[in-house]
Tab-separated table of N, CA, C and O in Angstrom:
chain	number	residue	atom	x	y	z
S	4	MET	N	18.166	32.696	19.607
S	4	MET	CA	18.805	31.558	18.999
S	4	MET	C	17.765	30.597	18.414
S	4	MET	O	17.908	30.111	17.322
S	5	SER	N	16.714	30.345	19.153
S	5	SER	CA	15.700	29.417	18.660
S	5	SER	C	14.930	30.006	17.484
S	5	SER	O	14.467	29.267	16.614
S	6	ASP	N	14.765	31.333	17.442
S	6	ASP	CA	14.095	31.957	16.301
S	6	ASP	C	14.914	31.782	15.028
S	6	ASP	O	14.369	31.537	13.955
S	7	HIS	N	16.218	31.919	15.177
S	7	HIS	CA	17.106	31.755	14.022
S	7	HIS	C	17.047	30.315	13.515
S	7	HIS	O	16.982	30.068	12.304
S	8	LEU	N	17.043	29.343	14.415
S	8	LEU	CA	16.965	27.933	14.034
S	8	LEU	C	15.632	27.632	13.360
S	8	LEU	O	15.583	26.939	12.337
S	9	ALA	N	14.539	28.161	13.894
S	9	ALA	CA	13.226	27.939	13.296
S	9	ALA	C	13.147	28.552	11.906
S	9	ALA	O	12.608	27.949	10.979
S	10	THR	N	13.703	29.723	11.732
S	10	THR	CA	13.706	30.376	10.423
S	10	THR	C	14.541	29.574	9.431
S	10	THR	O	14.146	29.379	8.281
S	11	THR	N	15.695	29.092	9.872
S	11	THR	CA	16.561	28.304	8.996
S	11	THR	C	15.891	27.005	8.587
S	11	THR	O	15.917	26.620	7.414
S	12	LEU	N	15.268	26.322	9.522
S	12	LEU	CA	14.584	25.069	9.203
S	12	LEU	C	13.404	25.314	8.281
S	12	LEU	O	13.133	24.522	7.383
S	13	ASN	N	12.689	26.401	8.472
S	13	ASN	CA	11.553	26.731	7.625
S	13	ASN	C	12.009	27.032	6.202
S	13	ASN	O	11.384	26.600	5.234
S	14	LEU	N	13.106	27.752	6.047
S	14	LEU	CA	13.651	28.042	4.716
S	14	LEU	C	14.124	26.776	4.028
S	14	LEU	O	13.934	26.588	2.839
S	15	ALA	N	14.764	25.879	4.786
S	15	ALA	CA	15.238	24.621	4.201
S	15	ALA	C	14.057	23.775	3.753
S	15	ALA	O	14.100	23.146	2.700
S	16	HIS	N	12.998	23.777	4.525
S	16	HIS	CA	11.807	23.005	4.169
S	16	HIS	C	11.142	23.578	2.919
S	16	HIS	O	10.707	22.851	2.042
S	17	ASP	N	11.058	24.897	2.825
S	17	ASP	CA	10.422	25.533	1.676
S	17	ASP	C	11.214	25.325	0.395
S	17	ASP	O	10.649	25.238	-0.683
S	18	SER	N	12.519	25.231	0.490
S	18	SER	CA	13.329	25.107	-0.717
S	18	SER	C	13.239	23.714	-1.338
S	18	SER	O	13.446	23.554	-2.531
S	19	ILE	N	12.914	22.676	-0.559
S	19	ILE	CA	12.823	21.328	-1.118
S	19	ILE	C	11.384	20.922	-1.424
S	19	ILE	O	11.138	19.889	-2.009
S	20	SER	N	10.440	21.736	-1.060
S	20	SER	CA	9.034	21.423	-1.298
S	20	SER	C	8.676	21.641	-2.765
S	20	SER	O	9.069	22.618	-3.378
S	21	MET	N	7.933	20.693	-3.335
S	21	MET	CA	7.498	20.831	-4.726
S	21	MET	C	6.220	21.642	-4.833
S	21	MET	O	5.876	22.112	-5.892
S	22	GLY	N	5.524	21.787	-3.759
S	22	GLY	CA	4.296	22.557	-3.790
S	22	GLY	C	3.098	21.678	-4.073
S	22	GLY	O	3.206	20.596	-4.636
S	23	PRO	N	1.920	22.138	-3.684
S	23	PRO	CA	0.716	21.328	-3.886
S	23	PRO	C	0.308	21.214	-5.348
S	23	PRO	O	-0.350	20.263	-5.734
S	24	GLY	N	0.706	22.155	-6.187
S	24	GLY	CA	0.313	22.101	-7.590
S	24	GLY	C	0.934	20.925	-8.320
S	24	GLY	O	0.260	20.183	-9.028
S	25	ILE	N	2.223	20.747	-8.148
S	25	ILE	CA	2.931	19.659	-8.826
S	25	ILE	C	2.495	18.311	-8.265
S	25	ILE	O	2.270	17.360	-9.011
S	26	LEU	N	2.367	18.236	-6.946
S	26	LEU	CA	1.934	16.977	-6.342
S	26	LEU	C	0.503	16.628	-6.759
S	26	LEU	O	0.183	15.464	-6.982
S	27	GLY	N	-0.343	17.627	-6.869
S	27	GLY	CA	-1.718	17.395	-7.321
S	27	GLY	C	-1.759	16.885	-8.748
S	27	GLY	O	-2.503	15.951	-9.061
S	28	LEU	N	-0.954	17.492	-9.613
S	28	LEU	CA	-0.888	17.033	-11.005
S	28	LEU	C	-0.336	15.618	-11.096
S	28	LEU	O	-0.809	14.808	-11.895
S	29	LEU	N	0.669	15.323	-10.282
S	29	LEU	CA	1.238	13.978	-10.271
S	29	LEU	C	0.212	12.959	-9.805
S	29	LEU	O	0.081	11.876	-10.392
S	30	LEU	N	-0.552	13.297	-8.786
S	30	LEU	CA	-1.598	12.402	-8.285
S	30	LEU	C	-2.673	12.164	-9.344
S	30	LEU	O	-3.124	11.029	-9.547
S	31	ILE	N	-3.065	13.215	-10.043
S	31	ILE	CA	-4.070	13.077	-11.105
S	31	ILE	C	-3.533	12.212	-12.244
S	31	ILE	O	-4.237	11.348	-12.760
S	32	ALA	N	-2.282	12.407	-12.628
S	32	ALA	CA	-1.695	11.640	-13.723
S	32	ALA	C	-1.581	10.163	-13.365
S	32	ALA	O	-1.907	9.289	-14.179
S	33	VAL	N	-1.146	9.867	-12.145
S	33	VAL	CA	-1.024	8.467	-11.717
S	33	VAL	C	-2.402	7.825	-11.612
S	33	VAL	O	-2.594	6.669	-12.026
S	34	SER	N	-3.377	8.552	-11.099
S	34	SER	CA	-4.738	8.018	-10.994
S	34	SER	C	-5.339	7.743	-12.375
S	34	SER	O	-5.988	6.711	-12.582
S	35	ALA	N	-5.115	8.649	-13.317
S	35	ALA	CA	-5.630	8.455	-14.678
S	35	ALA	C	-4.952	7.262	-15.345
S	35	ALA	O	-5.617	6.465	-16.020
S	36	ALA	N	-3.642	7.113	-15.150
S	36	ALA	CA	-2.924	5.971	-15.732
S	36	ALA	C	-3.429	4.658	-15.148
S	36	ALA	O	-3.633	3.675	-15.875
S	37	TYR	N	-3.666	4.630	-13.834
S	37	TYR	CA	-4.199	3.421	-13.208
S	37	TYR	C	-5.601	3.107	-13.733
S	37	TYR	O	-5.909	1.949	-14.037
S	38	LEU	N	-6.450	4.112	-13.843
S	38	LEU	CA	-7.812	3.897	-14.323
S	38	LEU	C	-7.819	3.359	-15.754
S	38	LEU	O	-8.573	2.430	-16.069
S	39	ILE	N	-6.969	3.904	-16.603
S	39	ILE	CA	-6.875	3.425	-17.984
S	39	ILE	C	-6.376	1.979	-18.011
S	39	ILE	O	-6.913	1.141	-18.741
S	40	PHE	N	-5.366	1.664	-17.202
S	40	PHE	CA	-4.833	0.299	-17.133
S	40	PHE	C	-5.893	-0.673	-16.629
S	40	PHE	O	-6.068	-1.769	-17.178
S	41	PHE	N	-6.643	-0.274	-15.607
S	41	PHE	CA	-7.700	-1.100	-15.030
S	41	PHE	C	-8.814	-1.357	-16.042
S	41	PHE	O	-9.232	-2.503	-16.247
S	42	LEU	N	-9.288	-0.298	-16.700
S	42	LEU	CA	-10.367	-0.455	-17.679
S	42	LEU	C	-9.909	-1.250	-18.898
S	42	LEU	O	-10.680	-2.057	-19.439
S	43	ALA	N	-8.664	-1.061	-19.331
S	43	ALA	CA	-8.143	-1.827	-20.463
S	43	ALA	C	-8.083	-3.315	-20.123
S	43	ALA	O	-8.418	-4.162	-20.961
S	44	ALA	N	-7.688	-3.648	-18.906
S	44	ALA	CA	-7.649	-5.050	-18.490
S	44	ALA	C	-9.054	-5.646	-18.455
S	44	ALA	O	-9.271	-6.776	-18.906
S	45	LEU	N	-10.022	-4.891	-17.938
S	45	LEU	CA	-11.398	-5.393	-17.892
S	45	LEU	C	-11.975	-5.601	-19.294
S	45	LEU	O	-12.576	-6.643	-19.571
S	46	VAL	N	-11.790	-4.637	-20.177
S	46	VAL	CA	-12.319	-4.757	-21.543
S	46	VAL	C	-11.632	-5.903	-22.277
S	46	VAL	O	-12.294	-6.689	-22.966
S	47	ASP	N	-10.325	-6.020	-22.121
S	47	ASP	CA	-9.582	-7.095	-22.771
S	47	ASP	C	-10.029	-8.465	-22.252
S	47	ASP	O	-10.210	-9.405	-23.023
S	48	MET	N	-10.238	-8.566	-20.939
S	48	MET	CA	-10.668	-9.837	-20.349
S	48	MET	C	-12.087	-10.183	-20.778
S	48	MET	O	-12.381	-11.325	-21.117
S	49	LEU	N	-12.984	-9.199	-20.817
S	49	LEU	CA	-14.361	-9.481	-21.208
S	49	LEU	C	-14.475	-9.854	-22.684
S	49	LEU	O	-15.381	-10.597	-23.069
S	50	GLY	N	-13.572	-9.394	-23.519
S	50	GLY	CA	-13.585	-9.731	-24.936
S	50	GLY	C	-12.791	-10.985	-25.275
S	50	GLY	O	-12.773	-11.405	-26.429
S	51	ALA	N	-12.140	-11.578	-24.278
S	51	ALA	CA	-11.318	-12.764	-24.521
S	51	ALA	C	-12.188	-13.993	-24.745
S	51	ALA	O	-13.324	-14.066	-24.271
S	52	ARG	N	-11.636	-14.950	-25.468
S	52	ARG	CA	-12.362	-16.189	-25.753
S	52	ARG	C	-12.050	-17.216	-24.664
S	52	ARG	O	-11.301	-18.164	-24.870
S	53	ILE	N	-12.624	-16.982	-23.499
S	53	ILE	CA	-12.497	-17.916	-22.385
S	53	ILE	C	-13.898	-18.214	-21.877
S	53	ILE	O	-14.857	-17.513	-22.196
S	54	GLY	N	-14.018	-19.265	-21.078
S	54	GLY	CA	-15.317	-19.670	-20.569
S	54	GLY	C	-15.905	-18.661	-19.591
S	54	GLY	O	-15.213	-17.782	-19.075
S	55	CYS	N	-17.181	-18.828	-19.330
S	55	CYS	CA	-17.899	-17.917	-18.437
S	55	CYS	C	-17.334	-17.974	-17.020
S	55	CYS	O	-17.167	-16.950	-16.369
S	56	GLY	N	-17.015	-19.162	-16.560
S	56	GLY	CA	-16.461	-19.312	-15.213
S	56	GLY	C	-15.109	-18.632	-15.078
S	56	GLY	O	-14.825	-17.985	-14.062
S	57	ALA	N	-14.284	-18.771	-16.114
S	57	ALA	CA	-12.974	-18.125	-16.094
S	57	ALA	C	-13.117	-16.607	-16.138
S	57	ALA	O	-12.360	-15.882	-15.479
S	58	LYS	N	-14.097	-16.115	-16.901
S	58	LYS	CA	-14.315	-14.668	-16.946
S	58	LYS	C	-14.753	-14.133	-15.585
S	58	LYS	O	-14.293	-13.076	-15.151
S	59	ILE	N	-15.633	-14.856	-14.925
S	59	ILE	CA	-16.079	-14.432	-13.590
S	59	ILE	C	-14.906	-14.431	-12.623
S	59	ILE	O	-14.722	-13.485	-11.849
S	60	LEU	N	-14.078	-15.459	-12.679
S	60	LEU	CA	-12.916	-15.542	-11.796
S	60	LEU	C	-11.940	-14.391	-12.060
S	60	LEU	O	-11.486	-13.723	-11.131
S	61	TRP	N	-11.618	-14.151	-13.331
S	61	TRP	CA	-10.704	-13.059	-13.664
S	61	TRP	C	-11.306	-11.708	-13.318
S	61	TRP	O	-10.597	-10.796	-12.887
S	62	PHE	N	-12.611	-11.547	-13.489
S	62	PHE	CA	-13.282	-10.309	-13.116
S	62	PHE	C	-13.120	-10.047	-11.622
S	62	PHE	O	-12.796	-8.932	-11.203
S	63	LEU	N	-13.318	-11.084	-10.816
S	63	LEU	CA	-13.161	-10.947	-9.364
S	63	LEU	C	-11.709	-10.664	-8.984
S	63	LEU	O	-11.448	-9.875	-8.081
S	64	VAL	N	-10.760	-11.301	-9.677
S	64	VAL	CA	-9.342	-11.062	-9.389
S	64	VAL	C	-8.979	-9.618	-9.717
S	64	VAL	O	-8.309	-8.936	-8.931
S	65	ILE	N	-9.410	-9.134	-10.867
S	65	ILE	CA	-9.081	-7.766	-11.277
S	65	ILE	C	-9.721	-6.749	-10.332
S	65	ILE	O	-9.102	-5.741	-9.985
S	66	LEU	N	-10.945	-7.007	-9.883
S	66	LEU	CA	-11.601	-6.079	-8.956
S	66	LEU	C	-11.036	-6.170	-7.546
S	66	LEU	O	-10.926	-5.164	-6.855
S	67	SER	N	-10.672	-7.376	-7.106
S	67	SER	CA	-10.213	-7.574	-5.731
S	67	SER	C	-8.807	-7.036	-5.491
S	67	SER	O	-8.514	-6.528	-4.416
S	68	LEU	N	-7.944	-7.202	-6.468
S	68	LEU	CA	-6.559	-6.764	-6.328
S	68	LEU	C	-6.346	-5.561	-7.244
S	68	LEU	O	-6.123	-5.726	-8.439
S	69	PRO	N	-6.436	-4.371	-6.707
S	69	PRO	CA	-6.505	-3.170	-7.542
S	69	PRO	C	-5.473	-3.071	-8.668
S	69	PRO	O	-5.849	-2.973	-9.817
S	70	PHE	N	-4.207	-3.098	-8.413
S	70	PHE	CA	-3.218	-2.999	-9.497
S	70	PHE	C	-2.717	-4.379	-9.885
S	70	PHE	O	-2.537	-4.679	-11.066
S	71	LEU	N	-2.542	-5.232	-8.904
S	71	LEU	CA	-1.985	-6.560	-9.140
S	71	LEU	C	-2.911	-7.420	-9.997
S	71	LEU	O	-2.449	-8.205	-10.825
S	72	GLY	N	-4.221	-7.284	-9.859
S	72	GLY	CA	-5.159	-8.070	-10.646
S	72	GLY	C	-5.046	-7.782	-12.133
S	72	GLY	O	-5.025	-8.692	-12.958
S	73	SER	N	-4.953	-6.501	-12.495
S	73	SER	CA	-4.785	-6.130	-13.898
S	73	SER	C	-3.456	-6.613	-14.430
S	73	SER	O	-3.360	-7.122	-15.554
S	74	LEU	N	-2.419	-6.475	-13.618
S	74	LEU	CA	-1.094	-6.935	-14.023
S	74	LEU	C	-1.076	-8.448	-14.206
S	74	LEU	O	-0.504	-8.961	-15.180
S	75	LEU	N	-1.727	-9.172	-13.311
S	75	LEU	CA	-1.805	-10.630	-13.436
S	75	LEU	C	-2.541	-11.042	-14.705
S	75	LEU	O	-2.176	-12.037	-15.342
S	76	TRP	N	-3.580	-10.312	-15.071
S	76	TRP	CA	-4.306	-10.645	-16.294
S	76	TRP	C	-3.378	-10.569	-17.504
S	76	TRP	O	-3.358	-11.450	-18.343
S	77	TYR	N	-2.609	-9.497	-17.591
S	77	TYR	CA	-1.728	-9.329	-18.749
S	77	TYR	C	-0.534	-10.277	-18.725
S	77	TYR	O	-0.044	-10.680	-19.772
S	78	VAL	N	-0.061	-10.664	-17.544
S	78	VAL	CA	1.107	-11.544	-17.461
S	78	VAL	C	0.713	-13.010	-17.544
S	78	VAL	O	1.336	-13.786	-18.267
S	79	VAL	N	-0.326	-13.410	-16.835
S	79	VAL	CA	-0.679	-14.830	-16.729
S	79	VAL	C	-1.923	-15.182	-17.543
S	79	VAL	O	-1.917	-16.108	-18.354
S	80	GLY	N	-3.007	-14.462	-17.343
S	80	GLY	CA	-4.298	-14.828	-17.919
S	80	GLY	C	-4.371	-14.676	-19.420
S	80	GLY	O	-4.989	-15.483	-20.110
S	81	ARG	N	-3.773	-13.660	-19.936
S	81	ARG	CA	-3.873	-13.400	-21.370
S	81	ARG	C	-3.107	-14.432	-22.197
S	81	ARG	O	-3.460	-14.716	-23.329
S	82	LYS	N	-2.076	-15.033	-21.623
S	82	LYS	CA	-1.289	-16.048	-22.321
S	82	LYS	C	-2.084	-17.342	-22.529
S	82	LYS	O	-1.821	-18.068	-23.461
S	83	THR	N	-3.058	-17.582	-21.661
S	83	THR	CA	-3.823	-18.831	-21.758
S	83	THR	C	-5.002	-18.726	-22.713
S	83	THR	O	-5.661	-19.716	-22.983
S	84	VAL	N	-5.257	-17.555	-23.243
S	84	VAL	CA	-6.398	-17.319	-24.124
S	84	VAL	C	-6.016	-17.667	-25.562
S	84	VAL	O	-4.946	-17.313	-26.029
S	85	GLU	N	-6.937	-18.345	-26.250
S	85	GLU	CA	-6.712	-18.638	-27.679
S	85	GLU	C	-6.826	-17.370	-28.491
S	85	GLU	O	-7.733	-16.564	-28.256
S	86	PRO	N	-5.961	-17.168	-29.468
S	86	PRO	CA	-6.112	-15.991	-30.327
S	86	PRO	C	-7.347	-16.111	-31.198
S	86	PRO	O	-7.752	-17.214	-31.585
S	87	ARG	N	-7.979	-14.986	-31.495
S	87	ARG	CA	-9.164	-15.001	-32.334
S	87	ARG	C	-8.787	-15.300	-33.783
S	87	ARG	O	-7.741	-14.865	-34.254
S	88	ALA	N	-9.657	-15.999	-34.448
S	88	ALA	CA	-9.387	-16.372	-35.857
S	88	ALA	C	-9.710	-15.248	-36.798
S	88	ALA	O	-10.488	-14.401	-36.574
């Protein structure tokens, strides 16, 4: 009886598993998207027309808060920057 239950549970587990290949690709895609978002925020902040102190502060915020820092730059920090002429 217990062998039958173990076999049934194992089959149920295998049928819902996505496999390591799909999960690995998903992890790589999410990591690449985060890295691009992070680097874009840093480049955008470093090219912004803000003071040196503000750049240092935003640099520390973006580095300290992995995803939230970049998001904060685009939501809050970028609005306070003067557009280039």
